[in-house]
mmCIF file of C-alpha atoms in Angstrom:
data_model
loop_
_atom_site.group_PDB
_atom_site.id
_atom_site.type_symbol
_atom_site.label_atom_id
_atom_site.label_comp_id
_atom_site.label_asym_id
_atom_site.label_seq_id
_atom_site.Cartn_x
_atom_site.Cartn_y
_atom_site.Cartn_z
ATOM 1 C CA UNK A 1 0.000 0.000 0.000
ATOM 2 C CA UNK A 2 2.693 2.438 1.002
ATOM 3 C CA UNK A 3 4.781 1.635 -2.069
ATOM 4 C CA UNK A 4 1.916 2.585 -4.367
ATOM 5 C CA UNK A 5 1.589 5.946 -2.665
ATOM 6 C CA UNK A 6 5.267 6.918 -2.813
ATOM 7 C CA UNK A 7 5.350 9.697 -5.340
ATOM 8 C CA UNK A 8 3.085 12.071 -7.168
ATOM 9 C CA UNK A 9 4.637 15.400 -6.264
ATOM 10 C CA UNK A 10 6.194 15.663 -9.712
ATOM 11 C CA UNK A 11 2.976 14.412 -11.291
ATOM 12 C CA UNK A 12 1.211 17.663 -10.701
ATOM 13 C CA UNK A 13 4.060 19.658 -12.152
ATOM 14 C CA UNK A 14 3.998 17.243 -15.079
ATOM 15 C CA UNK A 15 0.323 17.761 -15.743
ATOM 16 C CA UNK A 16 0.731 21.503 -15.423
ATOM 17 C CA UNK A 17 3.711 21.635 -17.753
ATOM 18 C CA UNK A 18 2.109 19.465 -20.404
ATOM 19 C CA UNK A 19 -1.627 20.075 -20.425
ATOM 20 C CA UNK A 20 -1.238 23.826 -20.198
ATOM 21 C CA UNK A 21 0.437 23.660 -23.595
ATOM 22 C CA UNK A 22 -1.675 21.009 -25.257
ATOM 23 C CA UNK A 23 -5.306 21.179 -24.146
ATOM 24 C CA UNK A 24 -7.583 23.172 -26.467
ATOM 25 C CA UNK A 25 -8.086 26.587 -24.886
ATOM 26 C CA UNK A 26 -11.469 28.008 -24.010
ATOM 27 C CA UNK A 27 -11.554 31.696 -24.997
ATOM 28 C CA UNK A 28 -13.612 32.938 -22.042
ATOM 29 C CA UNK A 29 -14.603 31.573 -18.656
ATOM 30 C CA UNK A 30 -18.185 30.287 -18.932
ATOM 31 C CA UNK A 31 -20.646 31.742 -16.374
ATOM 32 C CA UNK A 32 -21.258 28.391 -14.713
ATOM 33 C CA UNK A 33 -19.655 25.841 -12.452
ATOM 34 C CA UNK A 34 -17.491 23.559 -14.552
ATOM 35 C CA UNK A 35 -18.145 19.842 -14.597
ATOM 36 C CA UNK A 36 -15.436 17.666 -13.025
ATOM 37 C CA UNK A 37 -12.416 17.251 -15.315
ATOM 38 C CA UNK A 38 -13.506 20.069 -17.633
ATOM 39 C CA UNK A 39 -10.043 21.452 -17.014
ATOM 40 C CA UNK A 40 -10.137 24.196 -19.654
ATOM 41 C CA UNK A 41 -13.808 25.169 -19.247
ATOM 42 C CA UNK A 42 -14.837 24.461 -22.839
ATOM 43 C CA UNK A 43 -17.826 22.344 -21.789
ATOM 44 C CA UNK A 44 -16.158 19.066 -22.719
ATOM 45 C CA UNK A 45 -14.516 17.254 -19.773
ATOM 46 C CA UNK A 46 -11.137 15.665 -20.349
ATOM 47 C CA UNK A 47 -10.454 12.011 -19.642
ATOM 48 C CA UNK A 48 -7.525 11.775 -17.213
ATOM 49 C CA UNK A 49 -6.216 8.255 -16.736
ATOM 50 C CA UNK A 50 -3.479 7.440 -14.258
ATOM 51 C CA UNK A 51 -1.417 4.542 -15.613
ATOM 52 C CA UNK A 52 0.357 3.777 -12.351
ATOM 53 C CA UNK A 53 1.817 0.475 -13.549
ATOM 54 C CA UNK A 54 3.171 1.950 -16.782
ATOM 55 C CA UNK A 55 6.830 1.569 -17.701
ATOM 56 C CA UNK A 56 8.787 4.760 -18.393
ATOM 57 C CA UNK A 57 12.257 4.618 -19.960
ATOM 58 C CA UNK A 58 12.545 0.991 -18.916
ATOM 59 C CA UNK A 59 11.634 1.704 -15.297
ATOM 60 C CA UNK A 60 8.928 -0.712 -14.191
ATOM 61 C CA UNK A 61 5.798 0.849 -12.651
ATOM 62 C CA UNK A 62 7.268 4.337 -12.780
ATOM 63 C CA UNK A 63 3.819 5.383 -13.997
ATOM 64 C CA UNK A 64 2.439 8.035 -16.307
ATOM 65 C CA UNK A 65 -0.779 9.971 -16.919
ATOM 66 C CA UNK A 66 -2.831 9.902 -20.116
ATOM 67 C CA UNK A 67 -4.895 13.032 -20.871
ATOM 68 C CA UNK A 68 -7.543 12.718 -23.597
ATOM 69 C CA UNK A 69 -9.266 16.039 -24.462
ATOM 70 C CA UNK A 70 -13.048 16.123 -24.698
ATOM 71 C CA UNK A 71 -14.796 17.446 -27.798
ATOM 72 C CA UNK A 72 -18.230 17.752 -29.426
ATOM 73 C CA UNK A 73 -17.731 14.311 -30.950
ATOM 74 C CA UNK A 74 -16.439 12.646 -27.789
ATOM 75 C CA UNK A 75 -12.937 11.875 -26.542
ATOM 76 C CA UNK A 76 -10.357 13.211 -28.988
ATOM 77 C CA UNK A 77 -8.108 10.166 -28.726
ATOM 78 C CA UNK A 78 -5.902 11.344 -31.595
ATOM 79 C CA UNK A 79 -4.925 14.322 -29.412
ATOM 80 C CA UNK A 80 -4.042 12.310 -26.312
ATOM 81 C CA UNK A 81 -0.963 13.290 -24.353
ATOM 82 C CA UNK A 82 1.181 11.181 -22.044
ATOM 83 C CA UNK A 83 2.826 12.861 -19.093
ATOM 84 C CA UNK A 84 5.470 11.337 -16.856
ATOM 85 C CA UNK A 85 8.388 12.377 -14.715
ATOM 86 C CA UNK A 86 10.512 11.989 -17.827
ATOM 87 C CA UNK A 87 8.574 14.769 -19.591
ATOM 88 C CA UNK A 88 10.491 17.947 -20.436
ATOM 89 C CA UNK A 89 10.330 20.505 -17.648
ATOM 90 C CA UNK A 90 9.175 18.048 -14.998
ATOM 91 C CA UNK A 91 11.378 18.064 -11.882
ATOM 92 C CA UNK A 92 12.890 14.778 -10.795
ATOM 93 C CA UNK A 93 13.110 11.579 -12.791
ATOM 94 C CA UNK A 94 11.047 8.395 -13.107
ATOM 95 C CA UNK A 95 11.992 5.642 -10.698
ATOM 96 C CA UNK A 96 10.788 2.033 -10.448
ATOM 97 C CA UNK A 97 7.529 1.712 -8.500
ATOM 98 C CA UNK A 98 6.918 5.481 -8.286
ATOM 99 C CA UNK A 99 3.383 4.738 -9.563
ATOM 100 C CA UNK A 100 3.041 8.282 -10.903
ATOM 101 C CA UNK A 101 -0.643 9.226 -11.403
ATOM 102 C CA UNK A 102 -2.184 6.623 -9.112
ATOM 103 C CA UNK A 103 -4.800 8.834 -7.389
ATOM 104 C CA UNK A 104 -6.678 11.910 -8.605
ATOM 105 C CA UNK A 105 -10.052 13.651 -8.484
ATOM 106 C CA UNK A 106 -11.571 16.799 -9.943
ATOM 107 C CA UNK A 107 -14.118 19.526 -9.165
ATOM 108 C CA UNK A 108 -14.515 23.246 -9.747
ATOM 109 C CA UNK A 109 -13.231 24.064 -6.270
ATOM 110 C CA UNK A 110 -13.395 27.860 -6.661
ATOM 111 C CA UNK A 111 -16.424 27.992 -9.032
ATOM 112 C CA UNK A 112 -14.591 30.018 -11.672
ATOM 113 C CA UNK A 113 -15.885 27.945 -14.585
ATOM 114 C CA UNK A 114 -12.775 25.736 -14.802
ATOM 115 C CA UNK A 115 -12.474 22.325 -13.179
ATOM 116 C CA UNK A 116 -9.504 21.853 -10.893
ATOM 117 C CA UNK A 117 -7.400 18.742 -10.437
ATOM 118 C CA UNK A 118 -6.331 17.283 -7.095
ATOM 119 C CA UNK A 119 -3.703 14.560 -7.172
ATOM 120 C CA UNK A 120 -2.981 12.611 -4.022
ATOM 121 C CA UNK A 121 -0.296 10.318 -2.743
ATOM 122 C CA UNK A 122 2.517 12.721 -3.523
ATOM 123 C CA UNK A 123 5.822 12.007 -1.820
ATOM 124 C CA UNK A 124 6.791 15.032 0.226
ATOM 125 C CA UNK A 125 10.262 16.430 -0.371
ATOM 126 C CA UNK A 126 12.415 19.183 1.098
ATOM 127 C CA UNK A 127 15.324 21.349 -0.050
ATOM 128 C CA UNK A 128 17.788 18.517 0.589
ATOM 129 C CA UNK A 129 15.913 16.159 -1.737
ATOM 130 C CA UNK A 130 17.044 15.843 -5.386
ATOM 131 C CA UNK A 131 13.395 16.261 -6.468
ATOM 132 C CA UNK A 132 13.040 19.636 -4.726
ATOM 133 C CA UNK A 133 11.489 22.234 -7.028
ATOM 134 C CA UNK A 134 11.445 25.764 -5.542
ATOM 135 C CA UNK A 135 8.488 26.856 -7.711
ATOM 136 C CA UNK A 136 6.302 24.157 -6.196
ATOM 137 C CA UNK A 137 7.436 23.823 -2.579
ATOM 138 C CA UNK A 138 6.167 20.768 -0.755
ATOM 139 C CA UNK A 139 6.101 20.515 3.011
ATOM 140 C CA UNK A 140 8.985 18.682 4.608
ATOM 141 C CA UNK A 141 6.825 15.872 5.963
ATOM 142 C CA UNK A 142 7.295 12.456 4.433
ATOM 143 C CA UNK A 143 3.774 11.107 4.929
ATOM 144 C CA UNK A 144 2.303 12.267 1.639
ATOM 145 C CA UNK A 145 0.978 15.411 -0.016
ATOM 146 C CA UNK A 146 -2.089 16.365 -2.031
ATOM 147 C CA UNK A 147 -1.443 18.958 -4.720
ATOM 148 C CA UNK A 148 -4.266 21.012 -6.209
ATOM 149 C CA UNK A 149 -3.947 22.475 -9.698
ATOM 150 C CA UNK A 150 -6.496 25.204 -10.349
ATOM 151 C CA UNK A 151 -7.849 25.075 -13.884
ATOM 152 C CA UNK A 152 -7.912 27.865 -16.432
ATOM 153 C CA UNK A 153 -8.373 28.503 -20.175
ATOM 154 C CA UNK A 154 -5.378 26.290 -20.961
ATOM 155 C CA UNK A 155 -6.076 23.525 -18.471
ATOM 156 C CA UNK A 156 -4.602 22.656 -15.067
ATOM 157 C CA UNK A 157 -2.425 25.366 -13.485
ATOM 158 C CA UNK A 158 -3.963 27.871 -15.878
ATOM 159 C CA UNK A 159 -5.680 29.561 -12.938
ATOM 160 C CA UNK A 160 -2.751 30.091 -10.571
ATOM 161 C CA UNK A 161 0.018 28.408 -8.651
ATOM 162 C CA UNK A 162 -0.525 24.884 -7.318
ATOM 163 C CA UNK A 163 -1.454 24.582 -3.646
ATOM 164 C CA UNK A 164 -0.179 21.751 -1.488
ATOM 165 C CA UNK A 165 -1.801 20.170 1.559
ATOM 166 C CA UNK A 166 -0.127 17.719 3.913
ATOM 167 C CA UNK A 167 -0.156 16.832 7.583
ATOM 168 C CA UNK A 168 2.374 19.635 8.011
ATOM 169 C CA UNK A 169 -0.137 22.229 6.732
ATOM 170 C CA UNK A 170 -1.434 24.471 9.545
ATOM 171 C CA UNK A 171 -5.088 23.733 10.223
ATOM 172 C CA UNK A 172 -5.065 20.125 9.040
ATOM 173 C CA UNK A 173 -6.030 17.876 11.997
ATOM 174 C CA UNK A 174 -3.073 16.259 13.697
ATOM 175 C CA UNK A 175 -0.637 18.583 11.988
ATOM 176 C CA UNK A 176 2.504 20.182 13.253
ATOM 177 C CA UNK A 177 6.213 19.845 12.767
ATOM 178 C CA UNK A 178 7.060 16.162 12.531
ATOM 179 C CA UNK A 179 3.441 14.947 12.506
ATOM 180 C CA UNK A 180 3.757 13.672 8.959
ATOM 181 C CA UNK A 181 5.479 10.290 9.107
ATOM 182 C CA UNK A 182 6.768 7.958 6.439
ATOM 183 C CA UNK A 183 4.061 5.507 5.521
ATOM 184 C CA UNK A 184 1.066 7.663 6.565
ATOM 185 C CA UNK A 185 -0.002 7.672 2.895
ATOM 186 C CA UNK A 186 -1.842 10.990 3.178
ATOM 187 C CA UNK A 187 -3.531 11.337 -0.216
ATOM 188 C CA UNK A 188 -3.747 7.618 -0.954
ATOM 189 C CA UNK A 189 -7.443 8.275 -1.695
ATOM 190 C CA UNK A 190 -9.092 11.560 -2.714
ATOM 191 C CA UNK A 191 -12.650 12.600 -3.578
ATOM 192 C CA UNK A 192 -14.248 16.009 -4.229
ATOM 193 C CA UNK A 193 -17.877 17.149 -3.770
ATOM 194 C CA UNK A 194 -19.922 19.730 -1.848
ATOM 195 C CA UNK A 195 -20.488 18.368 1.676
ATOM 196 C CA UNK A 196 -22.069 21.434 3.311
ATOM 197 C CA UNK A 197 -24.291 22.791 0.504
ATOM 198 C CA UNK A 198 -22.446 26.107 0.298
ATOM 199 C CA UNK A 199 -21.915 25.778 -3.449
ATOM 200 C CA UNK A 200 -18.184 25.000 -3.165
ATOM 201 C CA UNK A 201 -16.713 21.525 -3.558
ATOM 202 C CA UNK A 202 -14.795 20.095 -0.622
ATOM 203 C CA UNK A 203 -12.012 17.508 -0.641
ATOM 204 C CA UNK A 204 -11.826 14.265 1.348
ATOM 205 C CA UNK A 205 -8.343 12.791 1.783
ATOM 206 C CA UNK A 206 -7.559 9.284 2.993
ATOM 207 C CA UNK A 207 -4.420 8.485 4.999
ATOM 208 C CA UNK A 208 -4.737 4.721 5.558
ATOM 209 C CA UNK A 209 -1.252 4.428 7.043
ATOM 210 C CA UNK A 210 -1.854 6.987 9.810
ATOM 211 C CA UNK A 211 -1.344 5.637 13.325
ATOM 212 C CA UNK A 212 -3.965 5.920 16.055
ATOM 213 C CA UNK A 213 -1.833 6.206 19.169
ATOM 214 C CA UNK A 214 0.263 3.043 19.220
ATOM 215 C CA UNK A 215 -1.895 1.341 16.563
ATOM 216 C CA UNK A 216 0.167 1.570 13.397
ATOM 217 C CA UNK A 217 -1.707 1.816 10.118
ATOM 218 C CA UNK A 218 -5.121 2.357 11.721
ATOM 219 C CA UNK A 219 -5.951 5.152 9.257
ATOM 220 C CA UNK A 220 -7.709 8.513 9.100
ATOM 221 C CA UNK A 221 -9.827 10.593 6.692
ATOM 222 C CA UNK A 222 -9.445 14.390 6.507
ATOM 223 C CA UNK A 223 -11.982 16.761 4.949
ATOM 224 C CA UNK A 224 -10.889 20.153 3.598
ATOM 225 C CA UNK A 225 -13.695 22.657 2.940
ATOM 226 C CA UNK A 226 -13.968 24.745 -0.212
ATOM 227 C CA UNK A 227 -14.448 28.505 -0.476
ATOM 228 C CA UNK A 228 -14.709 31.194 -3.187
ATOM 229 C CA UNK A 229 -10.897 31.128 -3.356
ATOM 230 C CA UNK A 230 -10.517 27.353 -3.293
ATOM 231 C CA UNK A 231 -9.726 24.842 -0.570
ATOM 232 C CA UNK A 232 -8.936 26.023 2.954
ATOM 233 C CA UNK A 233 -7.248 24.075 5.712
ATOM 234 C CA UNK A 234 -8.556 26.202 8.572
ATOM 235 C CA UNK A 235 -12.018 24.585 8.408
ATOM 236 C CA UNK A 236 -10.810 21.033 8.032
ATOM 237 C CA UNK A 237 -11.624 18.127 10.316
ATOM 238 C CA UNK A 238 -10.473 14.540 10.654
ATOM 239 C CA UNK A 239 -12.351 11.343 11.374
ATOM 240 C CA UNK A 240 -11.185 7.877 12.397
ATOM 241 C CA UNK A 241 -12.662 4.782 13.992
ATOM 242 C CA UNK A 242 -12.130 6.091 17.523
ATOM 243 C CA UNK A 243 -14.038 9.325 16.796
ATOM 244 C CA UNK A 244 -17.457 9.728 18.513
ATOM 245 C CA UNK A 245 -20.274 8.547 16.274
ATOM 246 C CA UNK A 246 -18.119 6.238 14.146
ATOM 247 C CA UNK A 247 -19.018 2.572 14.717
ATOM 248 C CA UNK A 248 -16.232 0.260 15.854
ATOM 249 C CA UNK A 249 -12.743 1.067 17.030
ATOM 250 C CA UNK A 250 -9.276 1.494 15.576
ATOM 251 C CA UNK A 251 -6.932 -1.477 15.273
ATOM 252 C CA UNK A 252 -3.452 -1.762 13.842
ATOM 253 C CA UNK A 253 -3.389 -2.141 10.042
ATOM 254 C CA UNK A 254 -7.114 -1.443 9.578
ATOM 255 C CA UNK A 255 -6.219 1.037 6.803
ATOM 256 C CA UNK A 256 -9.261 3.241 7.433
ATOM 257 C CA UNK A 257 -9.292 5.709 4.525
ATOM 258 C CA UNK A 258 -7.856 3.330 1.937
ATOM 259 C CA UNK A 259 -10.818 4.362 -0.212
ATOM 260 C CA UNK A 260 -12.991 7.455 0.153
ATOM 261 C CA UNK A 261 -15.956 8.722 -1.869
ATOM 262 C CA UNK A 262 -18.075 11.833 -1.319
ATOM 263 C CA UNK A 263 -21.635 11.124 -2.439
ATOM 264 C CA UNK A 264 -25.114 12.420 -1.574
ATOM 265 C CA UNK A 265 -27.080 9.237 -0.895
ATOM 266 C CA UNK A 266 -30.040 10.790 0.945
ATOM 267 C CA UNK A 267 -30.933 13.686 -1.358
ATOM 268 C CA UNK A 268 -30.184 16.511 1.097
ATOM 269 C CA UNK A 269 -27.754 18.192 -1.333
ATOM 270 C CA UNK A 270 -24.848 17.417 0.992
ATOM 271 C CA UNK A 271 -22.328 14.830 -0.131
ATOM 272 C CA UNK A 272 -21.446 12.470 2.708
ATOM 273 C CA UNK A 273 -18.125 10.685 3.224
ATOM 274 C CA UNK A 274 -18.069 6.976 2.491
ATOM 275 C CA UNK A 275 -14.805 5.289 3.352
ATOM 276 C CA UNK A 276 -13.283 1.821 3.507
ATOM 277 C CA UNK A 277 -10.882 0.119 5.885
ATOM 278 C CA UNK A 278 -9.630 -2.697 3.703
ATOM 279 C CA UNK A 279 -7.540 -4.205 6.502
ATOM 280 C CA UNK A 280 -10.419 -4.369 8.995
ATOM 281 C CA UNK A 281 -10.878 -7.758 10.709
ATOM 282 C CA UNK A 282 -7.682 -9.229 9.350
ATOM 283 C CA UNK A 283 -8.303 -8.177 5.756
ATOM 284 C CA UNK A 284 -12.023 -8.886 5.512
ATOM 285 C CA UNK A 285 -12.664 -5.151 5.112
ATOM 286 C CA UNK A 286 -15.494 -2.808 6.040
ATOM 287 C CA UNK A 287 -17.190 0.323 4.622
ATOM 288 C CA UNK A 288 -18.569 3.284 6.605
ATOM 289 C CA UNK A 289 -21.174 5.784 5.416
ATOM 290 C CA UNK A 290 -20.834 8.904 7.559
ATOM 291 C CA UNK A 291 -22.586 12.246 7.899
ATOM 292 C CA UNK A 292 -21.776 15.402 9.824
ATOM 293 C CA UNK A 293 -24.523 17.602 11.276
ATOM 294 C CA UNK A 294 -24.393 21.195 10.085
ATOM 295 C CA UNK A 295 -25.360 22.657 13.490
ATOM 296 C CA UNK A 296 -22.927 21.004 15.887
ATOM 297 C CA UNK A 297 -20.566 19.112 13.593
ATOM 298 C CA UNK A 298 -21.311 15.756 15.249
ATOM 299 C CA UNK A 299 -20.439 12.722 13.129
ATOM 300 C CA UNK A 300 -22.865 9.823 12.800
ATOM 301 C CA UNK A 301 -22.643 6.805 10.590
ATOM 302 C CA UNK A 302 -23.158 3.163 9.859
ATOM 303 C CA UNK A 303 -20.634 0.472 9.029
ATOM 304 C CA UNK A 304 -21.220 -2.610 6.936
ATOM 305 C CA UNK A 305 -19.176 -5.547 5.695
ATOM 306 C CA UNK A 306 -19.519 -8.474 3.348
ATOM 307 C CA UNK A 307 -20.824 -10.505 6.279
ATOM 308 C CA UNK A 308 -23.426 -7.969 7.414
ATOM 309 C CA UNK A 309 -24.630 -7.566 3.822
ATOM 310 C CA UNK A 310 -24.862 -11.368 3.498
ATOM 311 C CA UNK A 311 -22.717 -11.443 0.374
ATOM 312 C CA UNK A 312 -21.962 -14.808 -1.216
ATOM 313 C CA UNK A 313 -19.327 -16.914 0.538
ATOM 314 C CA UNK A 314 -16.411 -17.074 0.924
ATOM 315 C CA UNK A 315 -16.065 -13.639 2.485
ATOM 316 C CA UNK A 316 -12.808 -13.911 4.425
ATOM 317 C CA UNK A 317 -9.925 -11.827 3.126
ATOM 318 C CA UNK A 318 -12.052 -9.938 0.587
ATOM 319 C CA UNK A 319 -10.672 -6.508 1.529
ATOM 320 C CA UNK A 320 -14.282 -5.356 1.203
ATOM 321 C CA UNK A 321 -14.377 -1.721 0.140
ATOM 322 C CA UNK A 322 -11.306 -1.773 -2.079
ATOM 323 C CA UNK A 323 -13.585 -1.159 -5.076
ATOM 324 C CA UNK A 324 -15.609 1.582 -3.348
ATOM 325 C CA UNK A 325 -16.668 4.198 -5.879
ATOM 326 C CA UNK A 326 -15.069 2.494 -8.876
#
């Protein structure tokens, strides 16, 4: 799990460097909220495919990203672009098992008519790391980073500088110097939707490797709220199995947050977090559907497994929830 979430910090720079030059440009920002993945606001969402197991320059599972522009006749496959850490202008270099492009989501986070791209699982680096890129500073924590590229007429990063969030970012629950630890896998799962009906998409971030006290790999999910200027960390909150209102309790290697999906399942116009702990009960797995009251912020929810849903046997070792949202 941790190996798959090693690096995506350069991925965002890669997408910015490449798609800004190659996506068809929309001439004016449309007066509407852009659909997810409509990165250049032309009304035709792009298809962004992370090919995490792809080979780059002979390096196995270095990974790359395929971007297929949308058009009036459907995906413009003849115009597809492949972006990797070997692309010109991308800091760093492809390495075996980097799994570049493994996790991403999209929404118009600042409602400017251009969809934005959030890529999770980035490996955090500092000035002493050979991948350090001063234009896109990443916090010094090693537990993972989510980078947000704000869209514009020419695609991702066309609307401003990327913004990074990690467990070293002030306001993120559990943050502070040294809080981000190797293997936390912050950003291993990401999902964007409006959870508080304020008209701005929010971002849920899974960190399945996060410890709960002495319980290594218990996992956590963090929610960052959107605003007219994009995501903000100062309104964020975290949830885990030991939080009030969440059924069950944390155990080592539960991997709570291995999958996360924001989806409105009760029609109240508020997307609720649904998350999986694929390591729950020795690898059987479990899914939680949670909600957070608008008045007092209390979390309530229900958990269910292959056993409680009476799925066909055998059910042991299913890692139930690994396919959540797919």
